[in-house]
Coordinates of C-alpha atoms in Angstrom, one line a residue:
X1 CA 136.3 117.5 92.2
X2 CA 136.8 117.2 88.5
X3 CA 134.0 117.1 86.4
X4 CA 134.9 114.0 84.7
X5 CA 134.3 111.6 88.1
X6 CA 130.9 112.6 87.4
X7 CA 130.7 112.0 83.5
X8 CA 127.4 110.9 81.9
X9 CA 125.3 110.8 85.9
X10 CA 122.6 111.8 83.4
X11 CA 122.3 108.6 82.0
X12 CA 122.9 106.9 84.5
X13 CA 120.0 108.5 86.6
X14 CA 118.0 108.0 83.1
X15 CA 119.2 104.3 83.5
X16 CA 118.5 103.8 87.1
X17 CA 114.8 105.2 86.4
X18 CA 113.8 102.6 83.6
X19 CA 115.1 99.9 86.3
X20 CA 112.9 101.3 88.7
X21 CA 109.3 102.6 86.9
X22 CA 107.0 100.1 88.4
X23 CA 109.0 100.3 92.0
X24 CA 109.2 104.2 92.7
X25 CA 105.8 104.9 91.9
X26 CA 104.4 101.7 93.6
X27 CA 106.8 103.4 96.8
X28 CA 104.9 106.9 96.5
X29 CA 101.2 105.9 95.5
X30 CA 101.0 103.6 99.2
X31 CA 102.9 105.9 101.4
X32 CA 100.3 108.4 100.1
X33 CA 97.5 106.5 99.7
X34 CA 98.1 105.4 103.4
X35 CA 98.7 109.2 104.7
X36 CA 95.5 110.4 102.7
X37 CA 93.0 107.8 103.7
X38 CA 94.5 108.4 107.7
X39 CA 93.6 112.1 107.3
X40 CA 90.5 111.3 106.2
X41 CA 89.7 108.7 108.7
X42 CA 91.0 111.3 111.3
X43 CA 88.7 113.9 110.2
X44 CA 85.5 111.5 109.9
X45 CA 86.3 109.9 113.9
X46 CA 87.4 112.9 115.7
X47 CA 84.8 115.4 114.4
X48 CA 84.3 117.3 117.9
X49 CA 87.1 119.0 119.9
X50 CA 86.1 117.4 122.9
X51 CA 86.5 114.1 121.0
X52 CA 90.3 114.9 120.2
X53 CA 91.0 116.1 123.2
X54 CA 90.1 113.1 124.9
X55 CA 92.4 111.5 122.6
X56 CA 94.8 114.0 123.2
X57 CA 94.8 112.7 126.8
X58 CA 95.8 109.2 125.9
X59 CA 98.9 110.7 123.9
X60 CA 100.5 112.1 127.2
X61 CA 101.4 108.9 128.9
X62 CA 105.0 108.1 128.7
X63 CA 104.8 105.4 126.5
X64 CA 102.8 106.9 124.1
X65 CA 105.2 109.9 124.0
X66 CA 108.1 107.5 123.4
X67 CA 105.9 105.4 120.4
X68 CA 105.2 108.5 118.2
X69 CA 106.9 111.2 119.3
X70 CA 106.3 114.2 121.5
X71 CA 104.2 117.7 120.6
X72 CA 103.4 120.6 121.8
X73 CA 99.8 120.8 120.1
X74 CA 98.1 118.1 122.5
X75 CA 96.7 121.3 124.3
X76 CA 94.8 122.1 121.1
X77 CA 94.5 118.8 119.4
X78 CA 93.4 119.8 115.6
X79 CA 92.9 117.5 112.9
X80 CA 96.5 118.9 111.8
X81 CA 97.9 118.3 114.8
X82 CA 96.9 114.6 115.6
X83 CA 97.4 113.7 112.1
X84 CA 101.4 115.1 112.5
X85 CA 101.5 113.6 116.2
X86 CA 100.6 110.4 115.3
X87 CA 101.4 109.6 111.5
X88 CA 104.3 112.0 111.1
X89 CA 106.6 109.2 112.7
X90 CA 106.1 106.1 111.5
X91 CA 105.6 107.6 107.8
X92 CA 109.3 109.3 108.6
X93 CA 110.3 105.7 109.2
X94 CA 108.6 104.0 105.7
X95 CA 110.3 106.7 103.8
X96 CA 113.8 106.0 105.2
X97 CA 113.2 102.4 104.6
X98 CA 112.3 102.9 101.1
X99 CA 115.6 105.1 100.6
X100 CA 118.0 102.5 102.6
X101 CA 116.7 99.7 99.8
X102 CA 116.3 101.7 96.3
X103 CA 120.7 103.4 97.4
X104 CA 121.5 99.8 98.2
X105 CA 120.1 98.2 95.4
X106 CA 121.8 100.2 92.9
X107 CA 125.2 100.2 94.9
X108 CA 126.7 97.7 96.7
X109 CA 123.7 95.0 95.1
X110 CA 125.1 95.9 92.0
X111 CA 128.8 96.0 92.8
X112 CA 128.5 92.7 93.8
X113 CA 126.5 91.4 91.1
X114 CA 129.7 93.3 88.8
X115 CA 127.1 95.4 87.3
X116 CA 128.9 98.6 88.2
X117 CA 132.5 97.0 86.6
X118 CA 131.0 96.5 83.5
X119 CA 129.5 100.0 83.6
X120 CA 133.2 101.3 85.0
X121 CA 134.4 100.0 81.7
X122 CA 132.8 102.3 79.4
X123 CA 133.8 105.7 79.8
X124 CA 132.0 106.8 82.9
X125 CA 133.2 109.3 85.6
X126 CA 134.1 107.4 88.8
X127 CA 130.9 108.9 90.9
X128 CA 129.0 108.8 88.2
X129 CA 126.6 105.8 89.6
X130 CA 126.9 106.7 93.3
X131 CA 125.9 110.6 92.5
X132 CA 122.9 109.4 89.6
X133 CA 122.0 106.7 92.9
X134 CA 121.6 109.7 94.9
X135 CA 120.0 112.0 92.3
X136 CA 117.2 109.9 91.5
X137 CA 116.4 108.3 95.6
X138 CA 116.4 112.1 96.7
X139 CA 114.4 113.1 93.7
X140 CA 112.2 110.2 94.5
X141 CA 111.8 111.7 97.8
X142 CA 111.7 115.7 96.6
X143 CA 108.5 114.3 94.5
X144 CA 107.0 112.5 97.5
X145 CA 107.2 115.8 99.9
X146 CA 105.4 117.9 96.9
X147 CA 102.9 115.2 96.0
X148 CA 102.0 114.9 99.9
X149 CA 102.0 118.4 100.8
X150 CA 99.5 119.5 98.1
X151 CA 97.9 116.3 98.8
X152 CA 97.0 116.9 102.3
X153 CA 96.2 120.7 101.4
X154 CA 93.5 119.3 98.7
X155 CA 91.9 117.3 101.2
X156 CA 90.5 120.5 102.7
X157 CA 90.5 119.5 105.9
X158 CA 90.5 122.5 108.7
X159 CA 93.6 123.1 110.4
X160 CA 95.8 121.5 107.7
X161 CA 96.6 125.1 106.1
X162 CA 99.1 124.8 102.8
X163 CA 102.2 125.8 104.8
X164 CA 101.4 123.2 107.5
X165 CA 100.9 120.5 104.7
X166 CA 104.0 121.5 102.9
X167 CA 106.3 121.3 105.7
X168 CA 104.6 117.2 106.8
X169 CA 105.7 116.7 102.7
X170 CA 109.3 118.4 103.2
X171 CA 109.9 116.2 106.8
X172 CA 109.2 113.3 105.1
X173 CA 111.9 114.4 101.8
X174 CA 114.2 115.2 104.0
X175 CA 114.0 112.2 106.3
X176 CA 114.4 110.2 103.1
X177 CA 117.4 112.3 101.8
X178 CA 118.9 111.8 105.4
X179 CA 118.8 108.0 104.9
X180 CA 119.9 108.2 101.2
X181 CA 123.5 109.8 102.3
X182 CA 123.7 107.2 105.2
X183 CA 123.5 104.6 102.8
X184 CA 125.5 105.8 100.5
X185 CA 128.7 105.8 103.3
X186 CA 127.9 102.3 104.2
X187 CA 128.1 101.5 100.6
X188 CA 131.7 102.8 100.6
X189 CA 132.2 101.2 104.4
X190 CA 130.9 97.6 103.7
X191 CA 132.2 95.1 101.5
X192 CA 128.2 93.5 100.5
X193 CA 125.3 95.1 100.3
X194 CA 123.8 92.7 103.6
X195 CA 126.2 94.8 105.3
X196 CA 125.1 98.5 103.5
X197 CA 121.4 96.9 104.2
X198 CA 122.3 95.8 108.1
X199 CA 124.3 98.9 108.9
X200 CA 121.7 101.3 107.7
X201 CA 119.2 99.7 109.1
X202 CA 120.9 99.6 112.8
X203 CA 121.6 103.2 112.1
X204 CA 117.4 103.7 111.8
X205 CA 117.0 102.1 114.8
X206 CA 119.2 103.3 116.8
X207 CA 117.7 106.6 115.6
X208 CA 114.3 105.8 116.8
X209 CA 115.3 104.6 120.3
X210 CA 117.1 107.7 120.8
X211 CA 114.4 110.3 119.9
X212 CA 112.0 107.7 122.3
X213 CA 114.5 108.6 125.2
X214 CA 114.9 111.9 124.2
X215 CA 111.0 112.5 123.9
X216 CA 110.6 111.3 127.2
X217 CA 113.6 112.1 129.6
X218 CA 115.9 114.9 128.1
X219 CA 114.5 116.5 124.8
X220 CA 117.9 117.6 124.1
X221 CA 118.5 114.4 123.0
X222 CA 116.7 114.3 120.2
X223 CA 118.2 116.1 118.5
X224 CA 121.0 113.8 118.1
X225 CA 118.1 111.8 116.1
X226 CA 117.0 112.0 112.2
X227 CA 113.6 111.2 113.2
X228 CA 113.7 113.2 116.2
X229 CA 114.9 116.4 114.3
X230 CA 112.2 116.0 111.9
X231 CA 109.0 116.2 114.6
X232 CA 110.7 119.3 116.0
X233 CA 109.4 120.6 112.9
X234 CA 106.1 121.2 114.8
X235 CA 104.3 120.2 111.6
X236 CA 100.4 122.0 112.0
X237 CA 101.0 123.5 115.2
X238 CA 103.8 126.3 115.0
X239 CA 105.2 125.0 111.5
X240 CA 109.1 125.3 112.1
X241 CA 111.2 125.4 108.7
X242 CA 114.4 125.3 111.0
X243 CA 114.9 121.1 111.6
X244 CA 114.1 120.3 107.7
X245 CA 117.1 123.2 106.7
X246 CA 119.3 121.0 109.2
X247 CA 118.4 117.8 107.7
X248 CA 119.0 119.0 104.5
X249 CA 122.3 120.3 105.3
X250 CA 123.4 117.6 107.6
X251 CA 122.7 115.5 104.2
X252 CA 124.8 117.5 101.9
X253 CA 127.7 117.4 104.2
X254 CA 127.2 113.3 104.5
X255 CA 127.1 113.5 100.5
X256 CA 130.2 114.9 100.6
X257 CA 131.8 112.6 102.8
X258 CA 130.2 109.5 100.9
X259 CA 131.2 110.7 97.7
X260 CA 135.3 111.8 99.0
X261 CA 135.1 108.0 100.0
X262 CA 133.7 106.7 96.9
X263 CA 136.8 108.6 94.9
X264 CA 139.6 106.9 96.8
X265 CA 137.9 103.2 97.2
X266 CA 138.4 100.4 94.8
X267 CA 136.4 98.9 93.3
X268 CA 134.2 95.7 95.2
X269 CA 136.4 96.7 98.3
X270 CA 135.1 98.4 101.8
X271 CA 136.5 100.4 104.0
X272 CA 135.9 98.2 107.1
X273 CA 138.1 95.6 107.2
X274 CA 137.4 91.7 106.6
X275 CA 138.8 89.5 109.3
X276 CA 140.9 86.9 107.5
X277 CA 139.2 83.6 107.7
X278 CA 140.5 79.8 108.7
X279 CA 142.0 78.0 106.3
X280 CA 140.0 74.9 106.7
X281 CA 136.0 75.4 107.3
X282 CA 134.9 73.7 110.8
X283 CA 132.6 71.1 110.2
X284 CA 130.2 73.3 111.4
X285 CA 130.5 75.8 108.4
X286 CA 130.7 72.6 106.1
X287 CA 127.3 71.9 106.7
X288 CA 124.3 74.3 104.4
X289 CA 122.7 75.0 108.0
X290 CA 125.9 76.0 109.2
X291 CA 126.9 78.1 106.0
X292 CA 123.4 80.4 105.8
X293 CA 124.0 80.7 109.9
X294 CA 127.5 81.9 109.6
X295 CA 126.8 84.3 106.6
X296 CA 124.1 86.2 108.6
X297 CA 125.2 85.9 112.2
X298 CA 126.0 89.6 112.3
X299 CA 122.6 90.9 111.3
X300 CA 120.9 88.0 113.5
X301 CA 123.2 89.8 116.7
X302 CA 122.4 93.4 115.2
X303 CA 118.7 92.2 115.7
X304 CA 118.5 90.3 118.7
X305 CA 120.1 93.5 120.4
X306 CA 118.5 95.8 119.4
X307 CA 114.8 94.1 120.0
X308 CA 116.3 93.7 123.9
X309 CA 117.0 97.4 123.7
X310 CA 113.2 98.0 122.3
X311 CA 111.9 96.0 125.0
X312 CA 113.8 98.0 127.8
X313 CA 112.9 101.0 126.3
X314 CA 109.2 100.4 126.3
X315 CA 109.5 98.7 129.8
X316 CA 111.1 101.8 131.3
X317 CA 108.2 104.0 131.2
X318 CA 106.4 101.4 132.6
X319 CA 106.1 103.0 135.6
X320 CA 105.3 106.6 134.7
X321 CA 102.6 104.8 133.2
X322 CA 101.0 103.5 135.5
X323 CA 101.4 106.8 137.7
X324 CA 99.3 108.3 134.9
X325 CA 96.7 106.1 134.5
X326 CA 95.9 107.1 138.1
X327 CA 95.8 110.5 138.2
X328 CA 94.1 110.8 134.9
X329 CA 90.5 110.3 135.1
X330 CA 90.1 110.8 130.8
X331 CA 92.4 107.7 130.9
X332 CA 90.2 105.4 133.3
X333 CA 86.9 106.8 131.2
X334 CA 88.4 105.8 127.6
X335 CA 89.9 102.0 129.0
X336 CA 87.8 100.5 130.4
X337 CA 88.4 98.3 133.5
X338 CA 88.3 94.8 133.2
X339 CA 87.6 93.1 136.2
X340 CA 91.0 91.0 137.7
X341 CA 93.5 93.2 135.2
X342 CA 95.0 96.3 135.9
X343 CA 95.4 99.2 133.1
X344 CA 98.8 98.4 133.0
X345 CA 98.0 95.1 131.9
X346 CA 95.4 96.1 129.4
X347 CA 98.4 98.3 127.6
X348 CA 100.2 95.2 127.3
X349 CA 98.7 93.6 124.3
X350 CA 99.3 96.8 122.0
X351 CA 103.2 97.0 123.2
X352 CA 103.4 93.1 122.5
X353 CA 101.7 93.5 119.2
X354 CA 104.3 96.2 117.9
X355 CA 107.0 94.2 119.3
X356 CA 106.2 90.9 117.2
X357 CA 105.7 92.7 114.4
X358 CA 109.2 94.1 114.5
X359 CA 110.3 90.6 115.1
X360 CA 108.6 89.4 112.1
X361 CA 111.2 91.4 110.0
X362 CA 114.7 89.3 110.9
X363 CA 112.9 86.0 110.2
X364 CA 111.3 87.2 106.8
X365 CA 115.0 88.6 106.1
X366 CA 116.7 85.1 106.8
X367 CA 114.1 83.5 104.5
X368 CA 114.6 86.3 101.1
X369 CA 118.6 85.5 101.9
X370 CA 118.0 82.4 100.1
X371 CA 116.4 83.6 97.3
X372 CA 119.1 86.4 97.5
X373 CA 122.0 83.7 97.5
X374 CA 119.9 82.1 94.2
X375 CA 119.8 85.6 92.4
X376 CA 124.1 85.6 92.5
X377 CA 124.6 82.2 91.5
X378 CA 125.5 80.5 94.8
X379 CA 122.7 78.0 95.5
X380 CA 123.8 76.4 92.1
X381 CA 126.9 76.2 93.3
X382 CA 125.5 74.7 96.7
X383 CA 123.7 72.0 94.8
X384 CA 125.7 70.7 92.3
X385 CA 127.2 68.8 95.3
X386 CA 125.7 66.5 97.2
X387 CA 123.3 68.6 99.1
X388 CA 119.0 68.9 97.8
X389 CA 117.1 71.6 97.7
X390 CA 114.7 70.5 100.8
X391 CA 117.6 70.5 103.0
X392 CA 119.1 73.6 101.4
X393 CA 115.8 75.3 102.4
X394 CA 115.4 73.8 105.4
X395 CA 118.6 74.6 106.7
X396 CA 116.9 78.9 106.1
X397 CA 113.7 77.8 107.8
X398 CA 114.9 76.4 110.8
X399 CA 117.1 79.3 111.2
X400 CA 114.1 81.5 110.8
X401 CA 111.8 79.7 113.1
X402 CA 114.5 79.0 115.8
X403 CA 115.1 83.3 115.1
X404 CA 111.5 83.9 115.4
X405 CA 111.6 82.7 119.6
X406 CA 114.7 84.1 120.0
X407 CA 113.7 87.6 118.8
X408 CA 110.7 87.6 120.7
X409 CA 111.9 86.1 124.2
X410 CA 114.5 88.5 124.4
X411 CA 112.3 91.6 123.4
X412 CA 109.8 90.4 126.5
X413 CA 113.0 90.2 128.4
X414 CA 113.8 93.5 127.9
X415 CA 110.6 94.4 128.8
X416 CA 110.3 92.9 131.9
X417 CA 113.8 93.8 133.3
X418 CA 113.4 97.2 132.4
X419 CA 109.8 97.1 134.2
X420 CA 111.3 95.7 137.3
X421 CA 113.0 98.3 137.5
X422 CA 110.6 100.9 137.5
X423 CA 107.7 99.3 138.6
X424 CA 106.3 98.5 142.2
X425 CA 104.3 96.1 141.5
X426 CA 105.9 94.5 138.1
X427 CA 103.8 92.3 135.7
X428 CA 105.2 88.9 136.2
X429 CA 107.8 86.9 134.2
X430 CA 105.5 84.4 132.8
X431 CA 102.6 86.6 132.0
X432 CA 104.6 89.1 130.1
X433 CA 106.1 86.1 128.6
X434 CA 102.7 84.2 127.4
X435 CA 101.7 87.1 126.3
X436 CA 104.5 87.7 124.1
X437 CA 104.9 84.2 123.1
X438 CA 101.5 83.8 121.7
X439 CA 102.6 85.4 119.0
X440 CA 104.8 82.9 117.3
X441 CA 101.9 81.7 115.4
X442 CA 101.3 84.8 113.4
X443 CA 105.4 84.8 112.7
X444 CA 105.4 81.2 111.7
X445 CA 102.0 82.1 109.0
X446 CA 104.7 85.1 107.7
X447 CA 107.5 82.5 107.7
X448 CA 105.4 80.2 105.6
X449 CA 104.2 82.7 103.3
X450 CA 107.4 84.0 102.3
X451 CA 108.6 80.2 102.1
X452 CA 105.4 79.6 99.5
X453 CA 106.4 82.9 97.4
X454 CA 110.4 81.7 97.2
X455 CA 109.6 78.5 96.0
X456 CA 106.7 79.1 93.7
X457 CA 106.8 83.0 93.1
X458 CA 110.3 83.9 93.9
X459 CA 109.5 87.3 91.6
X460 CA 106.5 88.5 94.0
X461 CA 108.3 88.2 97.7
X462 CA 107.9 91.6 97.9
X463 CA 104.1 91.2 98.3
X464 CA 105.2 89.5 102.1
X465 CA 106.4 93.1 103.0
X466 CA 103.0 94.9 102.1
X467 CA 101.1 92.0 103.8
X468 CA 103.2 92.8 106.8
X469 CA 102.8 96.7 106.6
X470 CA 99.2 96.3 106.2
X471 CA 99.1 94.2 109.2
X472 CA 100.6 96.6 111.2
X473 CA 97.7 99.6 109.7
X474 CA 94.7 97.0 110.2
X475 CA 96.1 95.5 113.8
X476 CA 98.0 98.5 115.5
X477 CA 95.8 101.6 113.9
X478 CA 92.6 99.8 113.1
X479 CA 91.5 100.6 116.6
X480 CA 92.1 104.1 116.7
X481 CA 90.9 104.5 113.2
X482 CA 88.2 102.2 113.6
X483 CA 88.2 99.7 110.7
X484 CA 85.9 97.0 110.6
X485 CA 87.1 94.0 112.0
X486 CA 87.2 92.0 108.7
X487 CA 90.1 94.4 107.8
X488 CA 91.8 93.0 111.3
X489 CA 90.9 89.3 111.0
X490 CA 92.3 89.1 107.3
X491 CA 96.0 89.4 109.4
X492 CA 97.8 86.5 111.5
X493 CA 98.3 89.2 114.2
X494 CA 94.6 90.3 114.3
X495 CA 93.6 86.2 115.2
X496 CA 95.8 86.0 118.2
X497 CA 94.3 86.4 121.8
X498 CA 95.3 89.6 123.3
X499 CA 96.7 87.8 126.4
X500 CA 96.5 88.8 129.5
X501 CA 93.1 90.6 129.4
X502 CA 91.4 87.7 126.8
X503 CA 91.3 83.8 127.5
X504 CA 93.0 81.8 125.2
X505 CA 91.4 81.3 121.7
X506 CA 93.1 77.7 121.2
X507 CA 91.0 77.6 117.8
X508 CA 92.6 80.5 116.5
X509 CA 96.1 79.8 117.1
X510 CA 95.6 76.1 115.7
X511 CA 94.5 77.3 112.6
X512 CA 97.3 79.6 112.3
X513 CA 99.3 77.2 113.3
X514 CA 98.1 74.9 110.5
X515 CA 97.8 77.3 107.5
X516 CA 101.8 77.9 108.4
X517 CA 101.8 74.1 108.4
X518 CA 100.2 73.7 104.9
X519 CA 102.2 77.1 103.7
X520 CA 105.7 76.1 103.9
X521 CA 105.0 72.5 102.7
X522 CA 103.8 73.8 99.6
X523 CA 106.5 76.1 99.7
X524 CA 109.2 73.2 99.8
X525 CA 107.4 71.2 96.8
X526 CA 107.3 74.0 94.5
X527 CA 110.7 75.0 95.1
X528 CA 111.9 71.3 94.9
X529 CA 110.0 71.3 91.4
X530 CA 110.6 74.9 89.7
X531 CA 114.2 75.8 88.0
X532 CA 116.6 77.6 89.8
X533 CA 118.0 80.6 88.8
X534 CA 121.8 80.5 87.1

């Protein structure tokens, strides 16, 4: 390619930094802040071998496997080794995330917002943006792998050897670079960045439920995963350089392909064609409930499938499971029994737990789409007519709450269908589904907090996302890492009853219930009362 298409990517990376020098490092200091304080809190709990083997004995249950991945160093379970097993994963996953957002923001976000046409007006090489996008998100992640690999290494923590350390840091780069290229061809494919977003996203997930079948069924398989790829690194145990050269490589060829498709694209088009709409709106569309449903009905459908699929895939190894905790005496020593439940049961909470959480994420997503549509100018548009801003909003919040159910139920569904399946003696229907359903409270508090920071603080909704990630530390690691339980209580998903093995707490759940109450009303007065963007 001519050097001119890439004219002045300096700058633009120069640019693109100054946009982004509160967001990158805020990125970097929490993913390793997190990874840090978990080595720490690994080495301070697990000080024994015999205690981390008995924990390695937990981690070989099927549905453990297919949560954070398989190893081979459960038969010597070192500090390095648990810390890979069961952080290397889900920090793979915060890393991609990060990626997806900083490529689309700085895209198709900007395309849309005719940022990039102004910018195409000077005289600027016609990859210049997308290749100074991708120079600074993989130098983002580049810096992240070195910062966490000497990191971990200066922790001085035995087991977790410099080369060992390096190679967690250079998994988690390339993970990142991975998603960066992905991005960047659903930049070119989609015509908006909800698509880019949406698309990328499914991709993630689709790469996670493969590597969980692959982990657990045919190993082969997973390598037709990112993630799964990366944790056949064997980071701490036999320290293979092989998967991150792949990754790397499979990234360059993706650049390639993003940037050939950038070169022949025009400008604010995609590559996947638009269906031609009716030439007279249904009184359906007409309405603002049916206009915020219609514009993100594919995402909602992207969602709702893939949480069945999540469900099913955590209800398949069901079974095994319960196979496992039979013939495993470590198991029945480290859970204990509680009289009237089986150990299958018992499990259930933490699956449930994970699988709200997830479902948190759609909701919170329909919620920001408002403040999204605000940011380009449409909600003026919307209420310069006769339509006011409480039933503009409410129109988002309904959708959201009515989401919320429908996210869950079918992610239980999964679950239980999948369980029948492989299961002798299934959990019923409606105790799989109370126990799911019991959750809606904390979603709701989410719903209402992110409904308080768009109409008051429309600037700080990003501090929903951390509330949520730190639920998901306190709640689903605070166990294993054991944190006190103020850590767990200060979450909506750390008040509700872990159903079936608890009783019902019916105070907890009302007061949930009403601080989502008293959240969203104040969300709705503030936003009836502040200025809206234009």
């Amino acid at each position: 390619m001519s050097k001119q298409l890439f004219k002045y990517t300096g700058i633009l990376a120069r640019f693109i930094l100054q946009q982004n020098r509160l967001r990158i490092p805020i990125w970097i200091i929490a993913l390793l802040l997190i990874t840090l304080s978990t080595a720490t809190a690994f080495k301070n709990l697990y000080q024994t071998p015999e205690d981390r083997q008995a924990i390695a004995q937990t981690m070989l249950n099927p549905a453990m496997t297919a949560m954070v991945g398989h190893s081979n160093g459960l038969d010597n379970y070192t500090n390095g080794a648990m810390m890979a097993h069961q952080m290397l994963l889900f920090t793979s996953i915060a890393v991609a995330i990060m990626s997806i957002l900083l490529v689309a923001r700085h895209t198709r976000a900007e395309e849309e917002d005719g940022q990039i046409e102004l910018i195409r007006s000077l005289p600027i090489g016609r990859l210049s943006n997308l290749s100074a996008t991708v120079l600074v998100v993989s130098g983002t992640n580049i810096l992240l792998a070195f910062l966490m690999g000497f990191g971990l290494f200066a922790l001085g923590i035995e087991s977790m050897d410099l080369e060992g350390s390096m190679l967690y840091g250079a998994t988690l780069g390339a993970t990142g670079i991975i998603f960066t290229v992905v991005t960047a061809i659903f930049a070119q494919l989609s015509e908006n960045s909800r698509g880019t977003i949406g698309l990328s996203f499914a991709v993630l997930v689709m790469a996670y439920l493969i590597r969980a079948i692959g982990d657990v069924s045919n190993e082969t398989l997973s390598w037709f995963s990112p993630l799964g790829i990366g944790l056949k690194a064997e980071v701490y145990v036999y320290n293979y350089w092989s998967p991150v050269i792949l990754l790397i490589g499979l990234a360059l060829v993706i650049l390639a392909f993003a940037l050939y498709l950038n070169s022949i694209r025009d400008l604010e088009a995609g590559f996947l064609p638009s269906r031609l709409g009716k030439i007279h709106a249904s009184p359906f569309l007409r309405s603002p409930f049916g206009l915020a449903l219609r514009i993100q009905r594919t995402g909602l459908i992207a969602w709702a499938i893939g949480m069945f699929i999540l469900g099913a895939s955590y209800g398949s190894v069901l079974g095994d499971l319960e196979s496992f905790f039979k013939d495993v005496e470590m198991m029945q020593a480290l859970i204990k029994p509680v009289e009237g439940f089986s150990l299958i049961e018992q499990f259930i909470p933490m699956l449930m737990t994970v699988m709200a959480m997830l479902c948190t994420i759609p909701t919170l997503m329909i919620i920001f789409k408002l403040k999204s549509e605000e940011k380009k100018n449409h909600t003026e548009h919307l209420l310069s007519r006769a339509i006011s801003r409480a039933k503009l909003m409410g129109s988002y919040f309904v959708i959201s709450i009515g989401s919320s159910f429908v996210m869950l139920f079918l992610a239980v569904v999964g679950l239980w269908s999948a369980s029948v399946a492989v299961m002798d003696d299934a959990i019923s229907f409606p105790t799989l589904l109370k126990a799911g359903m019991i959750y809606l409270p904390a979603i709701w508090t989410m719903i209402g907090l992110a409904i308080l920071l768009v109409g008051f603080l429309p600037q700080f909704t990003g501090f929903t996302w951390l509330y949520l990630v730190y639920s998901f530390i306190v709640v689903y690691l605070g166990g294993l890492l054991q944190f006190p339980n103020w850590m767990s209580n200060l979450s909506p998903y750390g008040q509700i009853p872990k159903l079936p093995v608890q009783e019902m707490d019916y105070m907890s759940v009302t007061v949930l219930l009403i601080i989502a109450v008293v959240l969203t009303i104040a969300g709705f007065f503030t936003y009836n009362r502040r200025d809206i963007l234009g």
